[in-house]
């Protein structure tokens, strides 16, 4: 009779922020962003193309995040969607660097998160290709929590465009 290994112990962060909750938070962030964009429709003509591209790529990430976190991992579909997610996440971070900081600020703290994403996405891909599931999962969670949810939260206050449109 073969013995069954005990399930891996989940970290405190995994227990506090399970994948389903992270996915739900991504949906909430997407919904709030959509409301903000619709409310700001009278200013759309003044918005630079880089900002529109940034919003489009982050929308792809926000739609795919719950799907990627809750569906089966490791199959062909997961890899295909993962490439799209990683590419959109990387493009989002890259284009965020071309967006001017809010008035009165020389430097936006979101830039630090963008630099983290630009570093972490290639790392994420290398981990997946090496089948390092534990490291890959940790990097995904770091990207979702830091590069997506925290950065997303900080796009609404502090005189940023979406905050202006939402609370305007």
CSV table of C-alpha atoms in Angstrom, one decimal:
chain,number,residue,atom,x,y,z
A,1,UNK,CA,0.0,0.0,0.0
A,2,UNK,CA,1.4,3.4,-1.0
A,3,UNK,CA,1.4,6.2,1.5
A,4,UNK,CA,-0.2,9.5,0.5
A,5,UNK,CA,1.9,12.6,1.2
A,6,UNK,CA,0.1,15.1,3.5
A,7,UNK,CA,-1.1,18.2,1.7
A,8,UNK,CA,1.3,21.1,1.7
A,9,UNK,CA,0.7,23.6,4.5
A,10,UNK,CA,-0.6,26.9,3.1
A,11,UNK,CA,1.1,30.1,4.2
A,12,UNK,CA,-0.7,32.7,6.2
A,13,UNK,CA,-1.0,34.9,3.2
A,14,UNK,CA,-2.6,32.0,1.2
A,15,UNK,CA,-5.1,31.6,4.0
A,16,UNK,CA,-5.9,35.3,4.3
A,17,UNK,CA,-6.0,35.9,0.5
A,18,UNK,CA,-7.1,32.7,-1.2
A,19,UNK,CA,-7.1,32.7,-5.0
A,20,UNK,CA,-10.8,33.1,-5.3
A,21,UNK,CA,-10.7,36.2,-3.2
A,22,UNK,CA,-7.8,37.7,-5.3
A,23,UNK,CA,-9.9,36.9,-8.4
A,24,UNK,CA,-12.9,38.6,-6.9
A,25,UNK,CA,-10.9,41.6,-6.0
A,26,UNK,CA,-9.7,41.8,-9.6
A,27,UNK,CA,-13.3,41.8,-10.8
A,28,UNK,CA,-14.1,44.5,-8.4
A,29,UNK,CA,-11.2,46.6,-9.5
A,30,UNK,CA,-12.3,46.1,-13.2
A,31,UNK,CA,-15.8,47.1,-12.3
A,32,UNK,CA,-14.7,50.3,-10.5
A,33,UNK,CA,-12.4,51.2,-13.4
A,34,UNK,CA,-15.2,50.7,-15.9
A,35,UNK,CA,-17.4,53.0,-13.9
A,36,UNK,CA,-14.7,55.6,-13.7
A,37,UNK,CA,-14.0,55.5,-17.5
A,38,UNK,CA,-17.7,55.8,-18.3
A,39,UNK,CA,-18.0,58.8,-15.9
A,40,UNK,CA,-15.1,60.5,-17.5
A,41,UNK,CA,-16.4,60.1,-21.1
A,42,UNK,CA,-16.6,63.9,-21.5
A,43,UNK,CA,-12.7,64.1,-21.2
A,44,UNK,CA,-11.8,61.1,-23.4
A,45,UNK,CA,-10.6,63.3,-26.3
A,46,UNK,CA,-7.9,64.8,-24.0
A,47,UNK,CA,-6.5,61.4,-22.9
A,48,UNK,CA,-3.1,60.4,-24.4
A,49,UNK,CA,-2.9,57.2,-26.4
A,50,UNK,CA,-0.5,55.7,-23.9
A,51,UNK,CA,-3.1,56.0,-21.2
A,52,UNK,CA,-5.7,54.3,-23.4
A,53,UNK,CA,-3.3,51.5,-24.2
A,54,UNK,CA,-2.5,51.2,-20.5
A,55,UNK,CA,-6.2,50.9,-19.7
A,56,UNK,CA,-6.8,48.4,-22.4
A,57,UNK,CA,-3.9,46.1,-21.3
A,58,UNK,CA,-4.9,46.3,-17.7
A,59,UNK,CA,-8.5,45.4,-18.6
A,60,UNK,CA,-7.1,42.2,-20.2
A,61,UNK,CA,-5.2,41.4,-17.1
A,62,UNK,CA,-8.2,42.1,-14.8
A,63,UNK,CA,-10.4,39.9,-16.9
A,64,UNK,CA,-7.9,37.0,-17.1
A,65,UNK,CA,-6.8,37.1,-13.4
A,66,UNK,CA,-9.8,35.4,-11.9
A,67,UNK,CA,-9.9,32.9,-14.7
A,68,UNK,CA,-6.2,32.0,-14.2
A,69,UNK,CA,-6.4,31.8,-10.5
A,70,UNK,CA,-9.5,29.6,-10.3
A,71,UNK,CA,-9.2,27.2,-13.3
A,72,UNK,CA,-7.1,24.1,-13.7
A,73,UNK,CA,-3.4,24.8,-13.8
A,74,UNK,CA,-0.6,23.5,-16.1
A,75,UNK,CA,-2.7,22.4,-19.1
A,76,UNK,CA,-2.3,23.9,-22.6
A,77,UNK,CA,-5.1,26.4,-22.1
A,78,UNK,CA,-3.5,27.6,-18.8
A,79,UNK,CA,-0.2,28.2,-20.7
A,80,UNK,CA,-2.0,30.0,-23.6
A,81,UNK,CA,-3.9,32.3,-21.3
A,82,UNK,CA,-0.7,32.7,-19.2
A,83,UNK,CA,1.2,34.1,-22.1
A,84,UNK,CA,-1.6,36.6,-22.8
A,85,UNK,CA,-1.8,37.5,-19.1
A,86,UNK,CA,2.0,37.9,-18.8
A,87,UNK,CA,2.2,39.9,-22.0
A,88,UNK,CA,-0.6,42.2,-21.0
A,89,UNK,CA,0.8,42.6,-17.5
A,90,UNK,CA,4.3,43.5,-18.9
A,91,UNK,CA,2.8,45.9,-21.4
A,92,UNK,CA,0.7,47.6,-18.7
A,93,UNK,CA,3.8,48.2,-16.6
A,94,UNK,CA,5.9,49.4,-19.5
A,95,UNK,CA,3.2,51.9,-20.6
A,96,UNK,CA,2.7,53.1,-17.1
A,97,UNK,CA,6.3,54.4,-17.2
A,98,UNK,CA,5.3,56.7,-20.1
A,99,UNK,CA,2.4,58.3,-18.1
A,100,UNK,CA,3.2,61.6,-16.4
A,101,UNK,CA,2.9,61.6,-12.6
A,102,UNK,CA,0.1,63.6,-11.0
A,103,UNK,CA,0.4,67.3,-10.9
A,104,UNK,CA,2.7,68.5,-8.1
A,105,UNK,CA,4.6,65.1,-8.0
A,106,UNK,CA,8.0,64.5,-9.5
A,107,UNK,CA,7.8,60.8,-9.1
A,108,UNK,CA,4.8,58.4,-8.6
A,109,UNK,CA,5.3,55.5,-6.2
A,110,UNK,CA,3.4,53.4,-8.8
A,111,UNK,CA,6.6,53.5,-10.8
A,112,UNK,CA,8.2,51.2,-8.2
A,113,UNK,CA,5.5,48.7,-8.7
A,114,UNK,CA,5.8,49.0,-12.5
A,115,UNK,CA,9.6,48.2,-12.2
A,116,UNK,CA,8.8,45.2,-10.0
A,117,UNK,CA,6.4,43.9,-12.7
A,118,UNK,CA,8.9,44.4,-15.4
A,119,UNK,CA,11.3,42.3,-13.4
A,120,UNK,CA,8.8,39.7,-12.1
A,121,UNK,CA,7.0,38.8,-15.4
A,122,UNK,CA,10.1,37.4,-17.1
A,123,UNK,CA,11.0,35.6,-13.9
A,124,UNK,CA,7.4,34.2,-13.8
A,125,UNK,CA,7.9,32.8,-17.3
A,126,UNK,CA,11.2,31.2,-16.5
A,127,UNK,CA,9.7,29.6,-13.4
A,128,UNK,CA,6.8,28.2,-15.4
A,129,UNK,CA,9.2,26.8,-18.0
A,130,UNK,CA,11.3,25.2,-15.3
A,131,UNK,CA,8.1,23.7,-13.8
A,132,UNK,CA,9.0,25.4,-10.5
A,133,UNK,CA,5.3,25.4,-9.3
A,134,UNK,CA,6.0,26.8,-5.8
A,135,UNK,CA,8.1,29.7,-7.0
A,136,UNK,CA,5.7,30.4,-10.0
A,137,UNK,CA,2.7,30.5,-7.7
A,138,UNK,CA,4.5,32.9,-5.3
A,139,UNK,CA,5.5,35.2,-8.2
A,140,UNK,CA,1.9,35.1,-9.6
A,141,UNK,CA,0.5,36.0,-6.2
A,142,UNK,CA,3.1,38.8,-5.7
A,143,UNK,CA,2.2,40.2,-9.2
A,144,UNK,CA,-1.5,40.0,-8.5
A,145,UNK,CA,-1.3,41.5,-5.0
A,146,UNK,CA,1.4,44.1,-5.6
A,147,UNK,CA,1.4,44.8,-9.3
A,148,UNK,CA,-2.3,44.6,-9.9
A,149,UNK,CA,-4.4,45.2,-6.8
A,150,UNK,CA,-2.2,47.6,-4.8
A,151,UNK,CA,-1.2,49.5,-7.9
A,152,UNK,CA,-4.8,49.5,-9.0
A,153,UNK,CA,-6.0,50.9,-5.7
A,154,UNK,CA,-3.5,53.7,-6.0
A,155,UNK,CA,-4.8,54.8,-9.4
A,156,UNK,CA,-8.0,56.2,-7.7
A,157,UNK,CA,-6.8,58.7,-5.1
A,158,UNK,CA,-4.2,61.4,-5.3
A,159,UNK,CA,-5.4,63.4,-8.3
A,160,UNK,CA,-4.9,60.5,-10.7
A,161,UNK,CA,-7.1,60.3,-13.8
A,162,UNK,CA,-9.4,57.4,-12.8
A,163,UNK,CA,-9.8,58.9,-9.3
A,164,UNK,CA,-10.7,62.2,-10.9
A,165,UNK,CA,-13.2,60.5,-13.2
A,166,UNK,CA,-14.7,58.4,-10.4
A,167,UNK,CA,-14.9,61.0,-7.6
A,168,UNK,CA,-14.7,64.1,-9.9
